[in-house]
Amino acid sequence: MLDLLVIGAGLTGLTAAYTAAKSGLRVKVIAKGLGAMHWGAGTLDILGYLPGEEGAVKRPLAAISQLPDGHPYRLAGDVAGVLATFVALTEEIGLPFQREVGRRLTQINADSENLLLPSPVGAARPAFAAPVGQLGGDLSRPEPMLIVGFTGLRDFYPQLIAENLTRQGYPARAAFLPLAVVSGRRDNTAVSIARELDNPDQRQKLAQALRPLLKPGERVGLPAILGLDDHMQALADLQGLMGTAVFEIPTLPPSVPGMRLFRALEERLQRLGVRVEVGMEVTGANRGWRPETRDSQSPISNLQSPISIEWVETETSARPLKHRARAFLLATGGILGGGFESDVNGRVWEPIFNLPLTAPQKRSGWFRPAFLDPQGHPVFNGGVAVSPDFRPVDGAGRPLFANVWAAGGLLANFDPILERSLSGTAVVTGMAAAQAIVEHVKCEP
Amino acid sequence: MTKHLDTNILVIGGGATGTAVAWDASLRGFKVVLVERRDLTQGTTGRFHGLLHSGGRYAVKDPHGARECIQENRILRRTHAHCIEDTGGFFVVTPEDEGDYPDRFKAACDEIGIPCAEIPVREALRREPLLNPRLSRVFEVPDGSADSFLAAHATADAARRAGAQILTYHEVTNLIVDNQRVVGAQVYNVATGETFAIHAAMTVNAAGAWTGKIAAMAGIEVLILPSKGTMIAVNHRVVNTVINRCKLPADGDILVPSHTVAVIGTTSVEVADPEPLRIETWEVEKMLAEGNKLVPGLSQMRILRAWAGVRPLFQETYTGGGRDVTRKLALLDHEAREGVAGFLTITGGKWTTFRLMAEAAVDKVCEKLEVKRPCRTADTPVPGAEQGHYWLGHRLHEVEEQHLQSELICECELVTRAMLENAVKRNPTLTLDDLRRDVRLGKGPCQGGFCTYRAVGILHEMAQAGAYRPDADAWDAAFLQSPGKNREPLSVNRDRNTDYSLPNTAPPSPNLLLRDFLQERWKGIAPILWGKQLRQERLDELIYLSLMNADHLPDAELTSPSSDFYHYDATPQEDANA
């Protein structure tokens, strides 16, 4: 039997599965679809903004103390330690996250400052660490930037980026190359170009076309296209050929940096014996109770002591499949990840275990008037309340199940998009919850 | 006053009626200037369900209005053929619709001359399988689905070709009244800040829901009864035929297939002001509940957006509710009524009767100016009508046939980069919302999630290249929405009669364009956010906050002429009377 079944294949689920498998647990990951990694910038964002505050957070680990009680970081305890584990994992999988090009990230503490990296619209986006391919864009570096796009690539606008960066005091200019330089396809996305640049010949052609555009002393910013499977070599090749720093700026989804990370993590998990099975939607759990009966009284509310889940069931290839495990980690990601559902009556619910949510249960409580309200929208701040060891709890703080944990975007009391902590909270809570699960499983007979 | 314009006729309002007045009057040889305070169709014309009425809806209660509808329905199918999809319409009797209304309906249609044939329910269900199977009777009528955005552009284009000047983003700040005669208006160009006077022999007030406000500038009270109608779009084209409930008009009893979606409407709520128009929770719930009676399960489908328009209802002595006011047109001769010469108001009516309203108004203009010039609009198709009615798949067909996939900026609505660029040159573009009205940018399921960024990037590139300026030769609305026909550079040579060239407005800040459009989209989705659409909205947040950091860009202090219009609380509230 499995020790741990992880539900959700986002950054939370994968890092949790890694942590548990590394500790010797038998782990499997099942998911309905891919997680938010494929949408995001692919950086490690710990904390970029405190809700309602104008300026970016300078020292994110130090700022954790200013977060409200119940924030996932406040539960996790040793945030820096968990992050160090994640950074080591990125090195293990060959996509090292760093804060300075070429320097292994070994020191993470309360003094560590956020980087500012160019966003696809030319804003300065705070991130704690990034894959080395994005680090050349560090806005604290003095070299002016040449932002190069491709004529006809609809997901990247170098002139807009350059103008906004320049206006904020980061000198940049823009240039275009024809798409034909890197691709023979008619219709291109960053992903299709990245696949092209897995081929060393295409890198040669790109460097050749770029060289005449470059002025001495400039660094080169490109959309995130430098290879999908062979990224590190593509990056090294291009920097070697150009003789200057070359960096990537993330694009509209799908996210090439996110895809690289997903693929590398998945491969690492496979080597640890963990299967990642996507296309499996959980449709029920044991005790004859199914999530779609959400209208009926929750079966868990009247119980004296927490029950155990024996299995969850998925609908796969037109047949139900039971997945038994000693422990279950729910990492389905809230509203963004598809872990919560909601309806016209203002109900928000978690369909697998019917966990109670802190989200307002009426639509009039969900939103603030402006889309870009600096306080965000309350519906996205709600989620699953958990104990300090990441077990879903009832209103009185008692665990609801003996063997269910929850981590990532579905947790209560924070808005990971508003505060720019999506990947940070995923990693920290995923790994911390996995640690708790490891202890639990190892203590059980 | 350093600058002024002289014209025969000044038209106030850039909706269906105003553009048609400009078209009609310029065809009759008048020199015409039309002013619109924002973009064409930003008022009620761009905020209705897109139903080309057969007249059936009014046959029983308002035969006069119904007669106007069927007459104009036939004319518009010729003059504006390419702005209409020939869907046909059903009037259906649901189990709730009892009594003798269906028989009275049929008799009234026959009496008025609205083609109306009862068809077997089985046949109706064969053609529209998602309809409520418990219908008892179905009548077929010549309703249609209209693209009111394209139609207003086409009308304005026709007016332009006949010599009219169409000035968008020009707001009337005052009417110039001289000795009991309106002799023109003071106009403020909201894009440039310029103020000037337009002198005219006749001024026609076609300001729709804002009619009363304009008339008040001449000291005239026009009692407009602003009646809000709320509609919602379902992310599926659940029917291919316009579906009406066969009963006295009430809330949520029309379902119109519109391009790739279906629109259910409307409510009828008296409001004090034509904006802002809050959509109340009960309205959304009512539309869904009523929609279920036509298409069972409609309320469970993904809802894309909600919006509201204001019917400019007019009644001399108003007594009842909004539904009881006649929908026939109202032409007010202020010289006869209040002794103020040189000034007419045209209001009431329906989108379907916009051409007739214009005809009546310009007939009166001729009478006042003591000239005899017959109306020609009924027999003069606007440019583009030769294409015939549009059909659902035309954009996809053109994209696939010409391999334009790589050009797509908005995949939901199949908008290409060239369509966008040409639209920018056609009209002063101060917001991306202007482009939404022109080419349907951002109207699809993702509600601007992907195309907002792309459009901002493209407009910025145009500005950098000096291409962000109006090009009168690009004023060809015939192919406004055609991916295939927007590939070649437009070069239309025609005689123009302009002594006030298109204002060469500075390109707006890209960061402002981005912020404005995100908020504009938000106000229409906030009332219907739940389920899948809520998740989509969260993805948009991920893109614009987490990935782009778009809430920390320069120009945070800038606003556009429409920013205020986008910034009101559109989020669901507790119903006061709930």
Coordinates of N, CA and C in Angstrom, one line a residue, chain B residues 36-43 47 168-171 188-191 210 275-276 305 428-437 508 512-523 558-568:
Chain B
E36 N -20.3 62.9 -30.7 CA -20.6 61.8 -29.8 C -19.6 62.0 -28.6
R37 N -20.0 62.0 -27.4 CA -19.1 62.4 -26.3 C -18.1 61.3 -26.1
R38 N -18.4 60.0 -26.4 CA -17.4 59.0 -26.2 C -17.2 58.3 -27.6
D39 N -17.3 57.0 -27.6 CA -17.1 56.3 -28.9 C -18.5 55.9 -29.5
L40 N -18.5 55.7 -30.7 CA -19.8 55.2 -31.3 C -20.3 54.0 -30.6
T41 N -21.6 53.9 -30.4 CA -22.3 52.8 -29.8 C -22.0 52.6 -28.3
Q42 N -21.4 53.6 -27.7 CA -21.1 53.4 -26.2 C -22.3 53.5 -25.4
G43 N -23.4 54.0 -25.9 CA -24.6 54.1 -25.1 C -25.4 52.8 -25.3
R47 N -25.4 48.2 -26.0 CA -25.8 47.5 -24.8 C -27.2 47.0 -24.9
T168 N -16.1 61.6 -32.9 CA -16.3 60.9 -31.6 C -15.4 61.6 -30.5
Y169 N -15.7 61.3 -29.3 CA -15.0 62.0 -28.2 C -15.2 63.5 -28.2
H170 N -16.3 63.9 -28.7 CA -16.6 65.3 -28.7 C -17.9 65.5 -27.9
E171 N -17.8 66.1 -26.7 CA -18.9 66.3 -25.8 C -19.6 67.6 -26.0
Y188 N -16.6 70.1 -26.7 CA -15.4 69.9 -26.0 C -14.8 68.6 -26.5
N189 N -13.6 68.7 -27.1 CA -12.9 67.5 -27.5 C -12.2 66.8 -26.3
V190 N -12.7 65.8 -25.8 CA -12.2 65.2 -24.6 C -10.8 64.6 -24.7
A191 N -10.5 64.3 -26.0 CA -9.1 63.8 -26.2 C -8.1 64.8 -26.2
W210 N -29.6 60.1 -22.8 CA -29.1 61.4 -22.3 C -29.9 62.6 -23.0
E275 N -26.3 56.3 -16.1 CA -25.1 55.6 -15.7 C -24.7 56.1 -14.3
P276 N -23.9 55.4 -13.5 CA -23.6 54.0 -13.8 C -24.8 53.0 -13.6
R305 N -20.7 37.1 -19.0 CA -20.7 38.5 -18.7 C -22.1 39.0 -18.6
P428 N -10.6 57.6 -33.4 CA -9.8 57.9 -32.3 C -9.9 56.8 -31.2
T429 N -8.8 56.2 -30.8 CA -8.9 55.0 -29.9 C -8.2 55.5 -28.6
L430 N -9.1 55.8 -27.6 CA -8.6 56.2 -26.4 C -8.5 55.1 -25.3
T431 N -9.3 54.1 -25.6 CA -9.3 52.9 -24.7 C -9.4 51.7 -25.5
L432 N -9.0 50.5 -24.9 CA -9.1 49.3 -25.7 C -10.6 48.9 -25.8
D433 N -11.4 49.5 -25.0 CA -12.9 49.3 -25.1 C -13.4 49.8 -26.4
D434 N -12.7 50.8 -27.0 CA -13.1 51.3 -28.3 C -12.9 50.1 -29.3
L435 N -11.8 49.4 -29.1 CA -11.5 48.3 -30.1 C -12.4 47.1 -29.8
R436 N -12.8 46.9 -28.6 CA -13.8 45.9 -28.3 C -15.0 46.1 -29.1
R437 N -15.5 47.3 -29.1 CA -16.7 47.6 -29.9 C -16.5 47.5 -31.4
P508 N -2.5 57.1 -26.2 CA -2.6 57.0 -24.7 C -1.5 56.2 -24.1
L512 N -2.0 52.9 -19.0 CA -3.4 53.3 -18.8 C -4.3 52.5 -19.6
L513 N -4.0 52.2 -20.8 CA -4.8 51.3 -21.7 C -5.1 50.0 -20.9
L514 N -4.0 49.5 -20.4 CA -4.0 48.2 -19.7 C -4.9 48.2 -18.5
R515 N -4.7 49.2 -17.7 CA -5.5 49.3 -16.4 C -6.9 49.6 -16.7
D516 N -7.2 50.5 -17.6 CA -8.6 50.8 -18.0 C -9.3 49.6 -18.5
F517 N -8.7 48.8 -19.3 CA -9.4 47.7 -19.9 C -9.6 46.6 -18.9
L518 N -8.7 46.3 -18.1 CA -8.8 45.3 -17.0 C -10.0 45.7 -16.2
Q519 N -10.1 47.0 -15.8 CA -11.3 47.4 -15.0 C -12.6 47.3 -15.8
E520 N -12.5 47.7 -17.0 CA -13.7 47.7 -17.9 C -14.2 46.2 -18.0
R521 N -13.4 45.3 -18.2 CA -13.8 43.9 -18.3 C -14.3 43.4 -16.9
W522 N -13.7 43.9 -15.8 CA -14.1 43.5 -14.5 C -15.5 43.9 -14.2
K523 N -15.9 45.1 -14.6 CA -17.2 45.6 -14.2 C -18.3 44.7 -14.8
L558 N -2.6 58.5 -14.2 CA -3.4 58.9 -15.4 C -4.8 58.3 -15.4
T559 N -5.7 59.0 -16.0 CA -7.0 58.5 -16.3 C -7.4 58.9 -17.7
S560 N -8.3 58.1 -18.3 CA -8.8 58.4 -19.6 C -10.2 59.0 -19.4
P561 N -10.8 59.5 -20.6 CA -12.1 60.0 -20.5 C -13.1 59.0 -20.0
S562 N -12.8 57.7 -20.1 CA -13.7 56.7 -19.7 C -13.4 56.0 -18.4
S563 N -12.3 56.4 -17.8 CA -11.9 55.7 -16.5 C -13.0 55.7 -15.5
D564 N -13.6 56.9 -15.3 CA -14.7 57.0 -14.3 C -15.8 56.1 -14.6
F565 N -16.1 56.0 -15.9 CA -17.2 55.1 -16.4 C -16.9 53.7 -16.0
Y566 N -15.7 53.3 -15.9 CA -15.4 51.9 -15.6 C -15.3 51.7 -14.1
H567 N -15.1 52.7 -13.4 CA -14.9 52.6 -11.9 C -16.1 52.9 -11.1
Y568 N -17.0 51.9 -11.1 CA -18.0 52.0 -10.1 C -18.1 50.6 -9.5

